[in-house]
Short mmCIF file of C-alpha atoms in Angstrom, two decimals:
data_model
loop_
_atom_site.label_atom_id
_atom_site.label_comp_id
_atom_site.label_asym_id
_atom_site.label_seq_id
_atom_site.Cartn_x
_atom_site.Cartn_y
_atom_site.Cartn_z
CA MET A 305 0.14 -0.05 0.08
CA LYS A 306 2.82 2.18 0.95
CA VAL A 307 4.48 1.56 -2.41
CA TYR A 308 1.22 2.35 -4.16
CA ILE A 309 0.75 5.66 -2.38
CA THR A 310 4.10 6.97 -3.18
CA LEU A 311 3.89 5.85 -6.61
CA CYS A 312 0.69 8.05 -6.78
CA LEU A 313 2.04 10.88 -5.48
CA SER A 314 5.31 11.08 -7.37
CA VAL A 315 2.79 10.81 -10.36
CA CYS A 316 0.63 13.49 -9.39
CA VAL A 317 3.85 15.85 -8.46
CA TYR A 318 5.19 14.83 -11.92
CA LEU A 319 2.21 16.02 -14.19
CA CYS A 320 1.38 19.07 -12.00
CA GLU A 321 5.16 20.38 -12.58
CA ALA A 322 5.16 19.38 -15.93
CA LEU A 323 2.01 21.25 -16.75
CA ALA A 324 3.44 24.32 -14.91
CA GLU A 325 6.57 24.27 -17.09
CA SER A 326 4.31 24.79 -19.98
CA ASP A 327 2.89 27.77 -18.65
CA PRO A 328 5.22 29.68 -16.34
CA ASP A 329 2.86 32.35 -14.98
CA ALA A 330 0.32 29.57 -13.99
CA ILE A 331 -0.16 28.45 -10.53
CA LEU A 332 -1.62 25.21 -10.74
CA GLU A 333 -3.15 23.17 -7.60
CA ASP A 334 -2.58 19.50 -6.61
CA LYS A 335 -5.20 18.64 -4.25
CA ASP A 336 -5.67 21.97 -3.17
CA VAL A 337 -2.10 22.66 -2.71
CA LEU A 338 -0.88 25.38 -5.03
CA VAL A 339 2.38 24.11 -7.04
CA LEU A 340 5.01 26.70 -6.73
CA THR A 341 8.03 26.93 -8.68
CA LYS A 342 10.95 29.48 -9.24
CA SER A 343 8.88 31.29 -11.71
CA ASN A 344 5.41 32.24 -9.95
CA PHE A 345 6.56 31.74 -6.27
CA GLU A 346 6.94 35.75 -6.36
CA TRP A 347 3.14 36.05 -7.80
CA ALA A 348 2.19 33.58 -5.29
CA LEU A 349 3.35 35.72 -2.66
CA LYS A 350 1.65 38.73 -4.17
CA GLN A 351 -1.68 36.93 -4.75
CA HIS A 352 -2.19 35.81 -1.66
CA ASN A 353 -1.85 37.26 1.91
CA GLN A 354 -0.93 34.07 4.04
CA LEU A 355 0.71 31.58 2.18
CA LEU A 356 1.88 28.57 4.26
CA VAL A 357 4.84 26.75 2.33
CA HIS A 358 5.72 22.92 2.31
CA PHE A 359 9.42 22.77 1.20
CA TYR A 360 9.28 18.64 0.79
CA ALA A 361 11.43 16.00 -1.36
CA PRO A 362 8.67 13.76 -2.94
CA LEU A 363 10.28 10.45 -2.64
CA SER A 364 11.94 10.77 0.96
CA GLY A 365 10.50 9.12 3.82
CA GLN A 366 9.67 11.68 6.03
CA SER A 367 8.12 14.24 3.03
CA LEU A 368 5.66 11.15 2.11
CA GLY A 369 3.70 11.56 5.21
CA SER A 370 3.98 15.59 5.41
CA ILE A 371 2.61 15.41 1.56
CA LEU A 372 -0.56 13.89 2.76
CA GLU A 373 -1.33 15.81 6.02
CA PHE A 374 -0.37 18.68 4.18
CA ARG A 375 -2.98 18.40 1.51
CA GLU A 376 -5.55 17.29 3.88
CA ALA A 377 -5.11 20.51 5.91
CA ALA A 378 -5.29 22.35 2.47
CA GLY A 379 -8.43 20.71 1.54
CA ALA A 380 -10.26 21.33 4.93
CA LEU A 381 -9.04 25.32 4.84
CA LYS A 382 -10.34 25.60 1.12
CA GLU A 383 -13.79 24.09 2.12
CA ALA A 384 -13.92 26.66 4.99
CA GLU A 385 -13.33 29.64 2.89
CA SER A 386 -9.87 30.29 4.84
CA ASP A 387 -7.77 33.33 3.49
CA VAL A 388 -4.59 31.15 4.26
CA ARG A 389 -3.33 29.23 1.21
CA LEU A 390 -1.02 26.30 1.12
CA GLY A 391 1.56 25.89 -1.29
CA GLY A 392 4.18 23.39 -2.18
CA VAL A 393 7.67 23.27 -3.29
CA ASN A 394 9.48 20.36 -4.47
CA VAL A 395 13.10 20.76 -3.40
CA LYS A 396 14.77 18.20 -5.63
CA LYS A 397 13.45 20.17 -8.57
CA GLU A 398 13.44 23.64 -7.16
CA LYS A 399 16.93 23.69 -6.18
CA ASP A 400 17.45 27.38 -6.76
CA LEU A 401 14.59 28.53 -5.29
CA ALA A 402 15.05 26.61 -2.16
CA ALA A 403 18.58 27.92 -2.06
CA SER A 404 17.49 31.41 -2.52
CA LEU A 405 15.01 31.04 0.25
CA ASN A 406 17.55 29.46 2.39
CA VAL A 407 15.66 26.07 2.83
CA THR A 408 18.13 23.71 4.75
CA THR A 409 15.53 21.56 6.62
CA ILE A 410 13.48 19.13 4.71
CA PRO A 411 10.68 18.54 5.32
CA SER A 412 9.59 22.09 6.77
CA LEU A 413 7.06 24.27 7.04
CA ARG A 414 7.05 28.61 6.47
CA LEU A 415 4.51 30.80 6.32
CA TYR A 416 4.70 33.93 4.32
CA LEU A 417 2.72 37.21 5.09
CA SER A 418 1.84 40.26 3.07
CA GLY A 419 4.13 38.99 0.31
CA ASN A 420 7.11 39.34 2.32
CA LYS A 421 9.84 36.59 1.33
CA ASN A 422 12.32 37.48 3.16
CA ASN A 423 11.04 37.00 6.70
CA PRO A 424 8.76 34.03 6.86
CA VAL A 425 7.24 32.44 10.23
CA HIS A 426 9.19 29.21 10.58
CA CYS A 427 6.65 26.83 11.72
CA PRO A 428 7.22 24.12 14.22
CA ASP A 429 7.36 20.50 13.42
CA LEU A 430 3.97 19.89 12.66
CA LYS A 431 2.93 16.03 12.04
CA SER A 432 -0.68 16.15 11.19
CA SER A 433 -3.26 18.00 9.16
CA ALA A 434 -4.95 18.38 12.85
CA ALA A 435 -1.64 20.23 14.26
CA ILE A 436 -1.38 22.57 11.03
CA LEU A 437 -4.90 23.85 11.44
CA THR A 438 -4.44 24.43 15.10
CA TRP A 439 -1.52 26.00 14.58
CA LEU A 440 -2.67 28.50 12.12
CA LYS A 441 -6.19 28.92 13.95
CA ARG A 442 -4.07 29.75 17.49
CA ARG A 443 -2.04 32.31 15.67
CA LYS A 444 -4.97 34.23 15.02
CA GLY A 445 -6.06 33.81 18.88
CA PRO A 446 -7.01 32.86 21.39
CA SER A 447 -4.03 30.59 21.14
CA ALA A 448 -5.26 28.83 24.54
CA ASP A 449 -8.97 28.23 25.63
CA ILE A 450 -10.18 30.76 28.48
CA ILE A 451 -11.32 28.52 31.53
CA SER A 452 -13.67 30.70 33.75
CA ASN A 453 -14.72 28.10 36.39
CA LEU A 454 -14.54 24.59 37.98
CA THR A 455 -17.25 23.25 35.52
CA GLN A 456 -15.35 24.62 32.46
CA LEU A 457 -11.78 22.99 33.97
CA VAL A 458 -13.43 19.61 34.29
CA LYS A 459 -14.48 19.53 30.86
CA PHE A 460 -10.86 20.73 29.63
CA THR A 461 -9.13 18.41 31.70
CA GLU A 462 -11.40 15.24 30.42
CA GLU A 463 -10.27 16.47 26.61
CA GLU A 464 -6.77 14.57 26.29
CA ASP A 465 -4.47 12.51 28.76
CA LEU A 466 -2.30 15.57 28.77
CA VAL A 467 -3.29 19.01 28.72
CA VAL A 468 -1.62 22.50 30.07
CA LEU A 469 -3.09 24.90 32.02
CA GLY A 470 -2.06 28.31 32.65
CA LEU A 471 -2.71 30.10 36.00
CA PHE A 472 -2.15 33.77 35.90
CA LYS A 473 -3.23 36.35 38.41
CA ASP A 474 -3.53 38.98 35.07
CA LEU A 475 -4.05 37.53 31.98
CA GLU A 476 -3.18 40.59 30.07
CA GLU A 477 0.53 40.76 31.79
CA ASP A 478 3.59 40.05 29.81
CA ILE A 479 4.32 36.74 31.67
CA ALA A 480 0.62 35.65 30.43
CA LYS A 481 1.87 36.41 26.68
CA VAL A 482 4.79 34.25 26.93
CA PHE A 483 2.22 31.30 27.65
CA TYR A 484 0.17 32.29 24.69
CA GLU A 485 3.09 32.60 22.67
CA THR A 486 3.86 28.74 23.73
CA ALA A 487 0.28 27.63 23.14
CA ALA A 488 0.60 29.20 19.44
CA ASP A 489 3.69 27.02 18.74
CA ILE A 490 2.78 23.75 20.38
CA ALA A 491 0.06 22.81 18.45
CA ASP A 492 -0.25 19.14 19.38
CA LEU A 493 -1.31 19.50 22.99
CA PRO A 494 -4.42 21.50 24.33
CA PHE A 495 -3.87 24.79 26.42
CA GLY A 496 -6.14 26.42 28.70
CA VAL A 497 -5.66 29.58 31.05
CA THR A 498 -7.44 30.67 34.14
CA GLY A 499 -7.22 33.43 36.55
CA ASN A 500 -9.98 32.18 38.38
CA ASP A 501 -9.37 32.03 42.26
CA GLU A 502 -11.32 28.67 42.74
CA ILE A 503 -8.79 27.08 40.31
CA PHE A 504 -6.01 28.69 42.11
CA SER A 505 -7.36 27.19 45.41
CA LYS A 506 -8.11 23.82 44.21
CA TYR A 507 -4.43 23.05 43.08
CA GLU A 508 -3.05 25.29 45.96
CA ILE A 509 -1.05 27.74 43.84
CA SER A 510 -0.34 31.14 44.75
CA GLY A 511 1.69 32.47 41.70
CA ASP A 512 1.68 32.57 37.96
CA THR A 513 2.27 28.74 37.07
CA VAL A 514 1.71 26.62 34.24
CA LEU A 515 0.59 22.94 35.21
CA LEU A 516 0.68 19.86 33.16
CA ILE A 517 -2.52 17.51 33.82
CA ARG A 518 -1.90 14.45 33.04
CA LYS A 519 -5.22 12.31 33.20
CA SER A 520 -7.27 15.04 35.03
CA LYS A 521 -4.58 14.84 37.98
CA PRO A 522 -1.77 17.53 38.53
CA ASP A 523 1.57 15.80 37.43
CA LYS A 524 4.05 18.75 37.11
CA GLN A 525 4.45 22.42 37.53
CA PHE A 526 6.35 25.39 36.47
CA GLU A 527 6.71 28.59 38.04
CA MET A 528 6.51 31.55 35.70
CA GLY A 529 8.80 34.81 36.55
CA SER A 530 9.45 37.75 34.71
CA SER A 531 12.72 36.40 33.39
CA THR A 532 10.79 33.82 31.67
CA VAL A 533 11.30 33.37 27.95
CA LYS A 534 9.03 30.94 25.59
CA THR A 535 12.12 28.73 25.26
CA ASP A 536 12.02 28.03 28.80
CA LEU A 537 8.27 27.08 28.97
CA VAL A 538 8.48 25.05 25.76
CA GLN A 539 11.74 22.81 27.07
CA PHE A 540 9.92 22.24 30.20
CA ILE A 541 6.45 21.07 28.45
CA ARG A 542 8.55 18.94 25.73
CA LEU A 543 10.61 17.35 28.68
CA TYR A 544 7.70 16.44 30.85
CA GLU A 545 4.84 15.61 28.25
CA MET A 546 6.14 12.18 28.12
CA GLU A 547 5.79 9.74 31.03
CA LEU A 548 8.32 7.93 33.02
CA VAL A 549 8.47 5.08 30.75
CA THR A 550 6.45 5.78 27.64
CA GLU A 551 5.24 2.68 25.71
CA TYR A 552 6.14 2.87 21.60
CA ASN A 553 3.20 2.51 19.49
CA GLY A 554 1.73 4.67 16.67
CA GLU A 555 0.34 7.17 18.60
CA THR A 556 3.52 8.07 20.78
CA ALA A 557 6.27 7.46 18.15
CA SER A 558 6.20 11.14 16.37
CA LYS A 559 6.46 12.61 20.32
CA ILE A 560 9.21 9.97 20.92
CA LEU A 561 11.26 10.96 17.89
CA ASN A 562 10.51 14.54 18.52
CA SER A 563 11.80 14.74 22.04
CA VAL A 564 14.01 17.25 23.27
CA VAL A 565 15.89 14.40 25.28
CA LEU A 566 18.32 12.80 22.68
CA ASN A 567 19.22 10.05 24.68
CA HIS A 568 17.04 7.06 24.53
CA PHE A 569 16.61 4.03 26.98
CA LEU A 570 14.75 1.16 24.84
CA LEU A 571 13.76 -1.71 26.58
CA PHE A 572 12.53 -4.47 24.29
CA ILE A 573 10.35 -7.14 26.23
CA ASN A 574 7.52 -9.12 25.83
CA LYS A 575 4.65 -7.89 28.22
CA THR A 576 2.57 -11.34 28.37
CA GLU A 577 5.72 -13.19 29.60
CA GLU A 578 6.56 -14.08 33.29
CA GLY A 579 8.91 -11.69 35.01
CA PHE A 580 7.64 -8.61 33.15
CA GLU A 581 6.55 -6.60 35.94
CA GLU A 582 10.07 -6.80 37.99
CA ILE A 583 12.05 -5.82 35.12
CA TYR A 584 9.28 -2.73 34.02
CA LEU A 585 9.63 -1.62 37.81
CA ALA A 586 13.43 -1.54 37.58
CA PHE A 587 13.15 0.42 34.32
CA LYS A 588 10.61 2.84 35.82
CA THR A 589 12.60 3.39 39.01
CA THR A 590 15.89 4.03 37.03
CA ALA A 591 13.70 6.24 34.93
CA GLU A 592 13.10 8.26 37.91
CA LYS A 593 16.81 9.32 38.70
CA LEU A 594 17.75 10.26 35.10
CA ARG A 595 14.52 12.30 33.69
CA GLY A 596 15.64 14.90 31.66
CA LYS A 597 18.75 13.21 30.72
CA VAL A 598 17.68 10.04 29.40
CA LEU A 599 14.20 9.32 27.76
CA PHE A 600 13.30 5.40 28.64
CA VAL A 601 10.92 4.06 26.17
CA MET A 602 9.28 0.38 26.31
CA ILE A 603 8.86 -1.67 23.06
CA ASP A 604 6.41 -5.07 23.43
CA VAL A 605 7.73 -7.49 20.96
CA SER A 606 4.39 -9.50 21.32
CA GLU A 607 2.58 -6.57 19.55
CA PRO A 608 2.75 -7.08 15.44
CA ARG A 609 3.01 -3.63 14.96
CA ASN A 610 6.35 -3.22 16.33
CA GLY A 611 8.06 -5.45 14.19
CA ARG A 612 9.49 -2.37 12.05
CA VAL A 613 11.02 -0.96 14.75
CA MET A 614 12.57 -3.97 16.14
CA GLU A 615 13.66 -5.03 12.43
CA TYR A 616 15.41 -1.38 12.40
CA PHE A 617 17.18 -2.13 16.04
CA ARG A 618 17.74 -5.89 14.60
CA VAL A 619 16.08 -7.42 17.47
CA ARG A 620 14.39 -11.00 17.38
CA SER A 621 11.55 -11.77 20.05
CA GLU A 622 13.43 -14.64 20.82
CA GLU A 623 16.45 -12.55 22.41
CA VAL A 624 14.68 -10.47 24.53
CA PRO A 625 14.26 -8.79 27.16
CA GLN A 626 16.97 -6.63 25.51
CA ILE A 627 18.14 -3.12 26.15
CA ARG A 628 19.81 -0.42 23.96
CA MET A 629 20.76 3.06 24.50
CA VAL A 630 20.56 5.16 21.33
CA ASN A 631 21.41 8.98 20.63
CA LEU A 632 18.95 10.34 17.90
CA SER A 633 21.64 12.59 17.08
CA ASN A 634 24.16 10.16 15.49
CA HIS A 635 21.97 7.11 16.08
CA VAL A 636 24.92 4.69 17.43
CA GLN A 637 23.54 2.00 19.36
CA TYR A 638 24.63 0.76 22.77
CA GLN A 639 23.86 -2.48 24.27
CA LEU A 640 23.57 -3.34 28.12
CA PRO A 641 26.27 -6.00 28.15
CA SER A 642 24.36 -8.00 31.13
CA ASP A 643 21.58 -10.41 31.40
CA ARG A 644 20.54 -8.45 34.82
CA PHE A 645 17.70 -6.04 35.02
CA ASP A 646 18.18 -4.95 38.13
CA THR A 647 17.83 -0.78 38.82
CA GLN A 648 21.61 -1.05 40.03
CA THR A 649 22.74 -2.42 36.77
CA LEU A 650 20.50 -0.40 34.47
CA LEU A 651 21.60 2.99 36.41
CA GLU A 652 25.30 1.82 36.27
CA PHE A 653 25.03 1.44 32.54
CA CYS A 654 23.34 4.91 31.69
CA LEU A 655 25.83 6.47 33.89
CA LYS A 656 28.51 4.95 32.16
CA TYR A 657 27.01 6.31 29.01
CA LEU A 658 26.64 9.49 30.08
CA ASP A 659 29.99 9.50 31.29
CA GLY A 660 31.07 8.94 27.53
CA LYS A 661 32.64 5.27 28.50
CA ALA A 662 30.15 2.86 27.08
CA LYS A 663 31.29 0.90 23.87
CA PRO A 664 29.31 1.04 20.96
CA LYS A 665 27.51 -2.03 19.72
CA LEU A 666 28.55 -3.48 16.42
CA GLN A 667 26.70 -6.19 15.05
CA SER A 668 28.14 -8.68 12.87
CA GLU A 669 27.20 -11.72 10.36
CA SER A 670 29.19 -14.60 10.89
CA ILE A 671 31.97 -14.76 8.06
CA PRO A 672 31.13 -16.27 5.15
CA GLU A 673 33.05 -19.38 4.11
CA ASN A 674 35.54 -18.55 1.40
CA TRP A 675 34.68 -14.86 1.62
CA ASP A 676 37.83 -13.97 0.05
CA THR A 677 38.15 -16.14 -3.30
CA GLN A 678 35.94 -14.29 -5.19
CA PRO A 679 36.80 -11.24 -7.18
CA VAL A 680 34.68 -9.19 -4.90
CA LYS A 681 35.40 -10.05 -1.22
CA GLU A 682 32.57 -10.27 1.11
CA LEU A 683 32.33 -8.68 4.37
CA VAL A 684 30.89 -8.35 7.49
CA GLY A 685 31.17 -6.50 10.75
CA MET A 686 33.79 -8.81 12.12
CA ASN A 687 36.18 -8.80 9.08
CA PHE A 688 35.60 -5.17 8.04
CA GLU A 689 38.50 -3.40 9.98
CA ILE A 690 40.90 -5.87 9.01
CA VAL A 691 40.25 -5.54 5.14
CA ALA A 692 39.32 -2.00 4.98
CA PHE A 693 42.15 -0.60 7.43
CA ASN A 694 44.90 -2.63 5.76
CA HIS A 695 48.23 -0.03 5.58
CA ASN A 696 49.18 -2.08 2.17
CA LYS A 697 46.20 -2.31 0.22
CA ASN A 698 43.72 0.39 -1.77
CA VAL A 699 40.53 -1.04 -0.63
CA ILE A 700 37.18 0.11 -2.30
CA VAL A 701 33.95 -0.82 -0.46
CA LEU A 702 30.12 -0.95 -1.52
CA PHE A 703 27.96 -0.39 1.37
CA TYR A 704 24.74 -1.68 0.06
CA ALA A 705 21.05 -2.72 1.26
CA PRO A 706 19.89 -5.71 -0.48
CA TRP A 707 16.23 -4.39 -0.43
CA SER A 708 17.82 -1.36 -2.14
CA SER A 709 17.15 -1.50 -5.72
CA GLU A 710 19.78 1.14 -6.61
CA SER A 711 22.21 -1.43 -4.73
CA ARG A 712 21.52 -4.23 -6.81
CA ALA A 713 21.85 -2.41 -9.97
CA LEU A 714 25.66 -2.04 -8.68
CA PHE A 715 26.48 -5.57 -8.39
CA PRO A 716 27.10 -6.63 -11.82
CA LEU A 717 29.49 -3.15 -12.19
CA TRP A 718 31.12 -4.20 -8.98
CA GLU A 719 31.93 -7.79 -10.43
CA GLU A 720 33.55 -6.23 -13.48
CA LEU A 721 35.59 -3.54 -11.39
CA ALA A 722 36.82 -6.87 -9.56
CA GLU A 723 37.71 -8.70 -12.55
CA HIS A 724 39.77 -5.96 -13.77
CA PHE A 725 41.73 -5.75 -10.75
CA ARG A 726 41.80 -9.40 -9.87
CA GLU A 727 45.62 -9.73 -10.78
CA ASN A 728 46.76 -6.13 -8.82
CA GLU A 729 47.15 -7.54 -5.22
CA ASP A 730 47.23 -3.98 -3.87
CA VAL A 731 43.62 -3.14 -4.89
CA VAL A 732 40.58 -4.91 -2.68
CA VAL A 733 37.27 -4.87 -4.27
CA ALA A 734 34.94 -5.64 -1.53
CA LYS A 735 31.08 -5.13 -0.42
CA ILE A 736 29.10 -5.20 2.86
CA ASP A 737 25.16 -5.40 3.86
CA VAL A 738 25.06 -2.71 6.22
CA THR A 739 21.33 -3.88 7.22
CA ALA A 740 22.87 -6.62 8.76
CA ASN A 741 26.48 -5.52 9.92
CA ASP A 742 27.41 -2.21 11.81
CA VAL A 743 30.77 -0.19 11.10
CA ASN A 744 32.28 2.28 13.03
CA ILE A 745 32.59 5.03 10.46
CA HIS A 746 30.16 7.57 9.65
CA LEU A 747 27.91 6.41 6.44
CA ARG A 748 25.12 8.32 4.40
CA GLU A 749 21.65 7.41 5.35
CA LYS A 750 20.95 6.70 1.65
CA TYR A 751 22.41 3.34 0.07
CA PRO A 752 24.25 2.32 -1.70
CA SER A 753 27.42 4.15 -0.47
CA ILE A 754 30.98 4.00 -1.95
CA LYS A 755 34.09 4.44 0.10
CA LEU A 756 37.57 4.52 -0.90
CA PHE A 757 40.14 3.36 1.90
CA PRO A 758 43.98 4.40 0.38
CA ALA A 759 47.19 2.38 1.51
CA VAL A 760 49.26 3.98 4.24
CA TYR A 761 46.52 6.55 4.80
CA SER A 762 44.09 4.01 6.28
CA GLU A 763 42.37 6.12 8.97
CA ARG A 764 41.20 8.09 6.43
CA GLU A 765 38.20 7.48 4.04
CA PHE A 766 37.16 8.79 0.88
CA SER A 767 33.66 8.75 -0.69
CA PRO A 768 33.51 9.03 -4.55
#
């Protein structure tokens, strides 16, 4: 289904862009989204006082979801006869336009106002059409619901599992405006604000405070002061919106990936098996000690829908319970080197990792028999460094993913290259499946990737 949707999206985008090229001044629509190009961008800004622009790469996995959600939001706005129009820029095709607008993050959203292309409003990372619509609505105001009495409070706190409530003695003071600005940017959570004395008394609060209310009960609070700025409040909300242990599922996945805490401690476990409660309690107890430094996430391997995340981390159900640490800035994995899951063991491992003393987990297939008898040498994690960093050899390696058609297309060429250098003892032509073997060097996210490891300069690698 995903391949079919991707193909349909690509065909639609291609046809719309081809038609736009036939009439450079035309602004065509694709599912209620304006197709923006270098030739019509300025015209679009003049025509629409509020233009929300989606910068995307059509075939990227991240862009695929945002394209669908953006289209849904565009349809809803058009149906509501909103004065906000939505437009899309394919940055792969409109490279000059993207460069002139200094677009560096893909996908991303920018709101252009009154025809000014130089000072757009940079939107937060909005994952759904509902969040896009909420963000636009909150910009017009009010960005938070006014809670005037206890009856309204009960209704508000029961809306969602987690809501944000601002309590201010004066709703017009600058400190309250910081709250409104924060509410405008965090479109995936309900925000309410009150100055009601009964509500202050209910929560035993006397000063300006922001409360996180989870399942109708106060969870965390943040005291606002004259020096508080929006980034302080955003940091507080994003830090504590997650529970001590967050179970990975379709609803929490985007929040986990967008957490301000980049160190993620992952527990892969079968919730139905004996011993789960004891391990989970130790995991949760450890989480209490490291909140703000490490995000604790549980993945239930008995849930079929978690198959993809298990595949990504190369975890098999028969190997659990298993614990991994991963940092989202570099995606390097670390595995708990123990079969003990008590609080002390978990805490010691986390602290060792935070101190930079943990060793990365390097996974490897078994070394194949006769791996070096064929022209193309078959490398795995266990023999990669021995071959690639040989001071006396010039080694060229193809890093491939077996599911990648681009990778498979290179195999015949790689065989020809290996045959060409077969009699040259100073040259080694090799390949390695990077989906099954970890290597301790930086690789591009997209495969195939080719790197040359020259003789003598073995500590350096070059990407052709």
